[in-house]
Tab-separated table of C-alpha atoms in Angstrom:
chain	number	residue	atom	x	y	z
A	27	MET	CA	-70.319	-93.051	-3.812
A	28	THR	CA	-68.464	-91.142	-6.503
A	29	ASP	CA	-67.808	-91.336	-10.293
A	30	ALA	CA	-64.619	-93.075	-9.592
A	31	SER	CA	-66.585	-96.231	-9.574
A	32	THR	CA	-67.495	-96.221	-13.298
A	33	GLU	CA	-64.891	-96.670	-15.728
A	34	LEU	CA	-66.312	-93.905	-18.572
A	35	ALA	CA	-64.680	-95.472	-21.364
A	36	PRO	CA	-66.639	-98.696	-21.636
A	37	LEU	CA	-69.914	-96.879	-20.669
A	38	ALA	CA	-69.431	-94.593	-23.345
A	39	GLN	CA	-68.904	-97.579	-25.962
A	40	ALA	CA	-71.984	-99.320	-24.164
A	41	SER	CA	-73.951	-96.081	-24.901
A	42	GLN	CA	-72.837	-95.911	-28.541
A	43	ASP	CA	-73.902	-99.530	-29.044
A	44	LEU	CA	-77.282	-99.158	-27.678
A	45	TYR	CA	-77.708	-95.908	-29.887
A	46	ALA	CA	-76.636	-97.938	-32.888
A	47	THR	CA	-79.289	-100.350	-31.600
A	48	VAL	CA	-82.163	-97.944	-31.697
A	49	ARG	CA	-81.788	-96.863	-34.763
A	50	ARG	CA	-81.624	-100.164	-36.132
A	51	ASP	CA	-84.393	-101.680	-34.114
A	52	ALA	CA	-86.651	-98.722	-33.779
A	53	PRO	CA	-88.590	-99.861	-30.743
A	54	LEU	CA	-91.966	-99.174	-29.887
A	55	VAL	CA	-92.258	-96.672	-26.891
A	56	GLN	CA	-95.905	-96.501	-25.454
A	57	CYS	CA	-96.228	-92.864	-23.688
A	58	LEU	CA	-98.593	-92.316	-21.202
A	59	THR	CA	-97.578	-88.521	-21.067
A	60	ASN	CA	-99.106	-85.195	-20.618
A	61	PHE	CA	-101.122	-83.072	-23.056
A	62	VAL	CA	-97.988	-80.310	-23.206
A	63	SER	CA	-95.434	-83.400	-24.138
A	64	MET	CA	-97.235	-85.623	-26.568
A	65	ASN	CA	-96.201	-83.624	-29.723
A	66	ILE	CA	-92.414	-83.017	-28.508
A	67	ALA	CA	-91.943	-86.602	-27.093
A	68	ALA	CA	-93.075	-88.128	-30.153
A	69	ASN	CA	-90.635	-85.901	-32.418
A	70	VAL	CA	-87.881	-86.441	-30.548
A	71	LEU	CA	-88.653	-89.962	-30.680
A	72	LEU	CA	-88.841	-90.129	-34.227
A	73	ALA	CA	-85.724	-88.128	-34.640
A	74	MET	CA	-84.036	-90.822	-32.789
A	75	GLY	CA	-85.477	-93.456	-35.019
A	76	ALA	CA	-87.894	-94.795	-32.423
A	77	SER	CA	-91.255	-95.496	-32.808
A	78	PRO	CA	-94.073	-93.559	-30.524
A	79	ALA	CA	-97.249	-94.677	-29.532
A	80	MET	CA	-99.328	-92.305	-27.369
A	81	VAL	CA	-102.268	-94.889	-26.169
A	82	HIS	CA	-103.329	-94.031	-22.839
A	83	ALA	CA	-107.282	-94.868	-22.583
A	84	THR	CA	-107.831	-97.383	-19.839
A	85	ASP	CA	-109.766	-99.890	-22.042
A	86	GLU	CA	-106.294	-100.422	-24.156
A	87	ALA	CA	-103.378	-99.211	-22.608
A	88	PRO	CA	-102.875	-102.271	-20.386
A	89	GLU	CA	-103.312	-104.466	-23.408
A	90	PHE	CA	-101.120	-102.347	-25.828
A	91	ALA	CA	-98.211	-101.978	-23.254
A	92	ARG	CA	-97.710	-105.858	-23.874
A	93	LEU	CA	-96.888	-105.182	-27.567
A	94	ALA	CA	-94.287	-102.257	-26.708
A	95	GLY	CA	-90.798	-102.113	-26.423
A	96	ALA	CA	-91.074	-100.018	-22.946
A	97	VAL	CA	-93.704	-98.219	-21.540
A	98	VAL	CA	-93.303	-94.356	-20.233
A	99	ILE	CA	-95.388	-92.936	-17.400
A	100	ASN	CA	-95.623	-89.134	-17.159
A	101	ILE	CA	-97.909	-87.818	-14.444
A	102	GLY	CA	-97.614	-84.056	-15.761
A	103	THR	CA	-101.355	-83.695	-16.540
A	104	LEU	CA	-102.740	-86.163	-14.168
A	105	SER	CA	-106.411	-87.142	-13.488
A	106	ALA	CA	-108.401	-89.969	-11.765
A	107	PRO	CA	-109.144	-91.778	-14.883
A	108	TRP	CA	-105.246	-91.385	-16.124
A	109	LEU	CA	-103.760	-92.898	-13.005
A	110	GLU	CA	-106.064	-95.822	-13.147
A	111	SER	CA	-104.891	-96.336	-16.803
A	112	MET	CA	-101.071	-95.717	-15.328
A	113	LEU	CA	-101.161	-98.088	-12.822
A	114	LEU	CA	-103.063	-100.967	-14.617
A	115	THR	CA	-100.369	-100.224	-17.716
A	116	ALA	CA	-97.504	-100.427	-15.351
A	117	ALA	CA	-98.580	-103.476	-13.775
A	118	SER	CA	-99.623	-105.366	-17.119
A	119	ALA	CA	-95.784	-104.158	-18.279
A	120	ASN	CA	-94.593	-106.072	-15.353
A	121	GLN	CA	-96.391	-108.912	-15.918
A	122	ALA	CA	-94.798	-109.201	-19.726
A	123	GLY	CA	-91.374	-108.364	-18.729
A	124	ILE	CA	-91.751	-104.650	-20.410
A	125	PRO	CA	-89.316	-102.147	-18.673
A	126	TRP	CA	-91.441	-99.029	-17.451
A	127	VAL	CA	-90.163	-95.540	-17.021
A	128	LEU	CA	-91.603	-93.077	-14.805
A	129	ASP	CA	-91.302	-89.277	-14.685
A	130	PRO	CA	-93.017	-87.896	-11.258
A	131	VAL	CA	-93.849	-84.502	-12.828
A	132	ALA	CA	-94.540	-81.919	-9.511
A	133	HIS	CA	-95.631	-85.048	-7.532
A	134	HIS	CA	-94.935	-83.277	-4.514
A	135	ALA	CA	-97.277	-80.543	-5.549
A	136	THR	CA	-100.704	-82.043	-4.217
A	137	ALA	CA	-102.069	-84.574	-2.261
A	138	PHE	CA	-103.374	-86.645	-5.443
A	139	ARG	CA	-99.778	-86.476	-7.068
A	140	ARG	CA	-98.026	-87.518	-3.771
A	141	SER	CA	-100.744	-90.879	-3.565
A	142	ALA	CA	-100.224	-90.942	-7.100
A	143	VAL	CA	-96.675	-91.423	-7.145
A	144	GLN	CA	-95.964	-93.558	-4.200
A	145	GLN	CA	-98.664	-96.068	-5.802
A	146	LEU	CA	-96.567	-96.084	-8.996
A	147	LEU	CA	-93.432	-96.526	-7.358
A	148	ALA	CA	-94.875	-99.705	-5.872
A	149	LEU	CA	-94.986	-101.124	-9.333
A	150	ARG	CA	-91.312	-100.847	-9.697
A	151	PRO	CA	-90.241	-98.639	-12.460
A	152	ALA	CA	-86.937	-99.864	-14.081
A	153	ILE	CA	-85.885	-95.892	-14.270
A	154	ILE	CA	-87.167	-92.608	-12.860
A	155	ARG	CA	-86.205	-89.759	-14.266
A	156	GLY	CA	-86.695	-86.003	-13.034
A	157	ASN	CA	-85.467	-82.592	-11.983
A	158	ALA	CA	-83.097	-82.245	-8.896
A	159	SER	CA	-86.296	-80.986	-6.946
A	160	GLU	CA	-88.584	-83.871	-7.857
A	161	ILE	CA	-85.793	-86.208	-6.676
A	162	ILE	CA	-85.128	-84.809	-3.308
A	163	ALA	CA	-88.767	-84.381	-2.498
A	164	LEU	CA	-88.993	-88.142	-3.741
A	165	ALA	CA	-86.550	-89.137	-1.154
A	166	GLY	CA	-88.700	-87.671	1.620
A	167	GLY	CA	-86.544	-84.520	1.674
A	168	GLN	CA	-87.225	-80.637	1.554
A	169	SER	CA	-87.069	-79.285	-1.864
A	170	SER	CA	-87.365	-75.732	-3.008
A	171	GLY	CA	-89.248	-76.791	-5.825
A	172	ARG	CA	-92.550	-74.750	-7.113
A	173	GLY	CA	-95.122	-76.735	-9.369
A	174	VAL	CA	-92.800	-78.390	-12.091
A	175	ASP	CA	-90.110	-75.911	-11.424
A	176	ALA	CA	-86.738	-77.121	-10.707
A	177	ARG	CA	-85.165	-74.688	-7.907
A	178	ASP	CA	-82.312	-77.019	-6.386
A	179	ALA	CA	-79.101	-77.928	-8.174
A	180	VAL	CA	-78.633	-81.422	-9.577
A	181	ALA	CA	-75.614	-82.024	-7.117
A	182	GLN	CA	-77.952	-81.375	-3.963
A	183	ALA	CA	-80.324	-84.096	-5.205
A	184	GLU	CA	-77.410	-86.761	-5.656
A	185	GLN	CA	-77.847	-88.387	-2.346
A	186	SER	CA	-81.638	-88.688	-2.514
A	187	ALA	CA	-81.229	-90.480	-5.976
A	188	ASP	CA	-79.105	-92.986	-4.435
A	189	ILE	CA	-81.183	-93.403	-1.895
A	190	ILE	CA	-84.215	-93.840	-4.192
A	191	ALA	CA	-82.390	-96.095	-6.374
A	192	ARG	CA	-81.205	-98.336	-3.244
A	193	ALA	CA	-84.702	-98.746	-1.527
A	194	HIS	CA	-86.515	-99.133	-4.772
A	195	GLY	CA	-84.021	-101.213	-7.085
A	196	THR	CA	-84.535	-98.710	-9.813
A	197	VAL	CA	-82.112	-96.123	-11.825
A	198	VAL	CA	-82.743	-92.970	-11.038
A	199	ALA	CA	-81.837	-90.130	-13.435
A	200	VAL	CA	-81.660	-86.271	-12.328
A	201	THR	CA	-81.143	-83.972	-15.005
A	202	GLY	CA	-80.510	-80.153	-15.092
A	203	GLU	CA	-77.249	-78.408	-15.535
A	204	THR	CA	-75.121	-81.503	-15.116
A	205	ASP	CA	-76.923	-84.628	-14.954
A	206	TYR	CA	-76.751	-87.617	-12.596
A	207	VAL	CA	-77.446	-90.912	-12.999
A	208	THR	CA	-77.234	-93.785	-10.335
A	209	ASP	CA	-78.416	-97.485	-9.618
A	210	GLY	CA	-77.498	-97.006	-5.956
A	211	THR	CA	-74.347	-98.416	-6.603
A	212	ARG	CA	-72.624	-96.988	-9.702
A	213	GLY	CA	-73.005	-93.116	-10.343
A	214	VAL	CA	-71.963	-90.831	-13.397
A	215	HIS	CA	-72.259	-87.149	-14.308
A	216	ILE	CA	-73.281	-85.957	-17.978
A	217	THR	CA	-72.610	-82.803	-19.285
A	218	GLY	CA	-73.472	-80.536	-22.156
A	219	GLY	CA	-76.700	-79.431	-23.509
A	220	SER	CA	-77.552	-76.088	-23.447
A	221	ALA	CA	-79.010	-73.084	-21.049
A	222	LEU	CA	-82.165	-72.917	-23.857
A	223	MET	CA	-83.617	-76.344	-22.856
A	224	PRO	CA	-85.522	-75.094	-19.944
A	225	CYS	CA	-87.083	-72.518	-22.260
A	226	VAL	CA	-88.541	-75.252	-24.491
A	227	THR	CA	-91.691	-76.610	-22.641
A	228	ALA	CA	-91.853	-79.976	-22.171
A	229	THR	CA	-88.168	-81.053	-22.974
A	230	GLY	CA	-87.603	-83.009	-20.123
A	231	CYS	CA	-90.493	-84.926	-20.334
A	232	ALA	CA	-89.437	-85.666	-24.194
A	233	LEU	CA	-86.371	-86.737	-22.334
A	234	THR	CA	-87.729	-89.246	-20.366
A	235	ALA	CA	-89.482	-91.009	-23.744
A	236	LEU	CA	-86.253	-90.847	-25.356
A	237	VAL	CA	-85.041	-92.904	-21.941
A	238	GLY	CA	-87.870	-95.158	-22.544
A	239	ALA	CA	-86.303	-96.000	-26.196
A	240	PHE	CA	-83.092	-96.857	-25.060
A	241	ALA	CA	-84.672	-99.162	-21.911
A	242	ALA	CA	-86.537	-100.973	-24.735
A	243	VAL	CA	-83.162	-102.100	-26.166
A	244	ALA	CA	-81.636	-102.732	-22.696
A	245	LYS	CA	-84.057	-104.416	-20.809
A	246	ASP	CA	-81.201	-106.043	-18.678
A	247	ASP	CA	-79.105	-103.011	-18.086
A	248	PRO	CA	-81.722	-99.545	-17.361
A	249	PHE	CA	-78.492	-97.609	-15.969
A	250	THR	CA	-76.541	-97.589	-19.373
A	251	ALA	CA	-80.081	-96.759	-20.896
A	252	ALA	CA	-80.428	-93.823	-19.140
A	253	VAL	CA	-76.709	-92.713	-19.546
A	254	ALA	CA	-77.052	-93.346	-23.378
A	255	ALA	CA	-80.240	-91.340	-23.353
A	256	LEU	CA	-79.148	-88.790	-21.752
A	257	SER	CA	-75.720	-88.679	-23.380
A	258	CYS	CA	-77.630	-88.156	-26.724
A	259	PHE	CA	-79.825	-85.558	-25.539
A	260	ALA	CA	-76.683	-83.582	-23.617
A	261	ILE	CA	-74.752	-83.842	-27.102
A	262	ALA	CA	-77.858	-82.583	-29.113
A	263	GLY	CA	-78.348	-80.078	-26.869
A	264	GLU	CA	-74.579	-78.610	-26.832
A	265	ARG	CA	-74.670	-78.584	-30.655
A	266	ALA	CA	-78.072	-77.235	-31.200
A	267	GLY	CA	-77.851	-74.225	-28.635
A	268	MET	CA	-74.483	-73.319	-30.557
A	269	LEU	CA	-76.532	-72.151	-33.379
A	270	ALA	CA	-79.866	-71.246	-31.907
A	271	GLN	CA	-80.852	-67.412	-31.775
A	272	GLY	CA	-83.430	-68.088	-28.797
A	273	PRO	CA	-86.179	-70.893	-27.977
A	274	GLY	CA	-87.821	-70.781	-31.058
A	275	SER	CA	-84.843	-71.927	-33.299
A	276	PHE	CA	-83.601	-74.135	-30.540
A	277	ALA	CA	-86.594	-76.184	-30.396
A	278	TRP	CA	-86.564	-77.370	-34.099
A	279	ARG	CA	-82.285	-77.064	-34.195
A	280	PHE	CA	-82.368	-79.552	-31.750
A	281	LEU	CA	-84.647	-82.022	-33.324
A	282	ASP	CA	-82.045	-81.564	-36.497
A	283	ALA	CA	-79.675	-82.314	-34.158
A	284	LEU	CA	-80.924	-85.393	-32.731
A	285	ALA	CA	-81.604	-87.041	-35.957
A	286	ALA	CA	-78.203	-85.981	-37.183
A	287	LEU	CA	-76.301	-87.672	-34.326
A	288	GLU	CA	-73.410	-89.336	-35.763
A	289	GLU	CA	-73.212	-92.862	-33.979
A	290	GLU	CA	-69.374	-92.282	-33.135
A	291	SER	CA	-70.611	-89.129	-31.118
A	292	LEU	CA	-71.580	-91.029	-28.330
A	293	THR	CA	-67.599	-91.867	-27.704
A	294	ARG	CA	-65.848	-89.162	-29.855
A	295	GLU	CA	-67.783	-86.568	-27.769
A	296	SER	CA	-68.802	-88.434	-24.488
A	297	PRO	CA	-70.396	-86.179	-22.109
A	298	LEU	CA	-69.530	-88.266	-19.378
A	299	ARG	CA	-67.683	-86.945	-16.001
């Protein structure tokens, strides 16, 4: 499978249309995410015009999922009670026809995480977003990852992403220096961003939350939803990186760049390759 299978101009236009819809509709995104990422994920969603809800308690999260436009599940700071809530919430979202997005953070690090991610995969996420090491391991390969760090190139994970997408009927977004999105049939690369992005904690987790916002307004097209979210991140990251003097100034400049992103940027500055 090659990028030639995807017509990039129509995909860029569809991404732009989804961006406009997110801004207009302000979708509610329920995030069961890790403690480290809650603040930045909420701020990224707000900067894009979406509405974040960090609702994760077992007593209410499954019920709340039926009110949300999309659910995002991130296993970064996993515990047994959180896993129970994640499983119940994903099942509830499925019953209500609500798309949910999985971020399998460091799922290969421990037996508890490996078991957790297999249980979550069985509940059919619409989109999986991870770094190259996580995606390689998720497909059963040997990755060089250590904890949450990605030590493999995205190019090394593309075949793994295709395998996962076909096996689970999902869209897989592999993020790194150059991103790759696949539904098992189509594939596209996304360039841009900044070398400073990995220096700001939970940037990837926040991207997963943003994928949820786009999935909420494109329930029947998770491929384009993932592409659109990653495109926004890439353009804003590149703009912020040009002005930043380090990780600290990049963090706030990136939020500003997301908030200031013009609709036509998704076609005029399309990062699709």
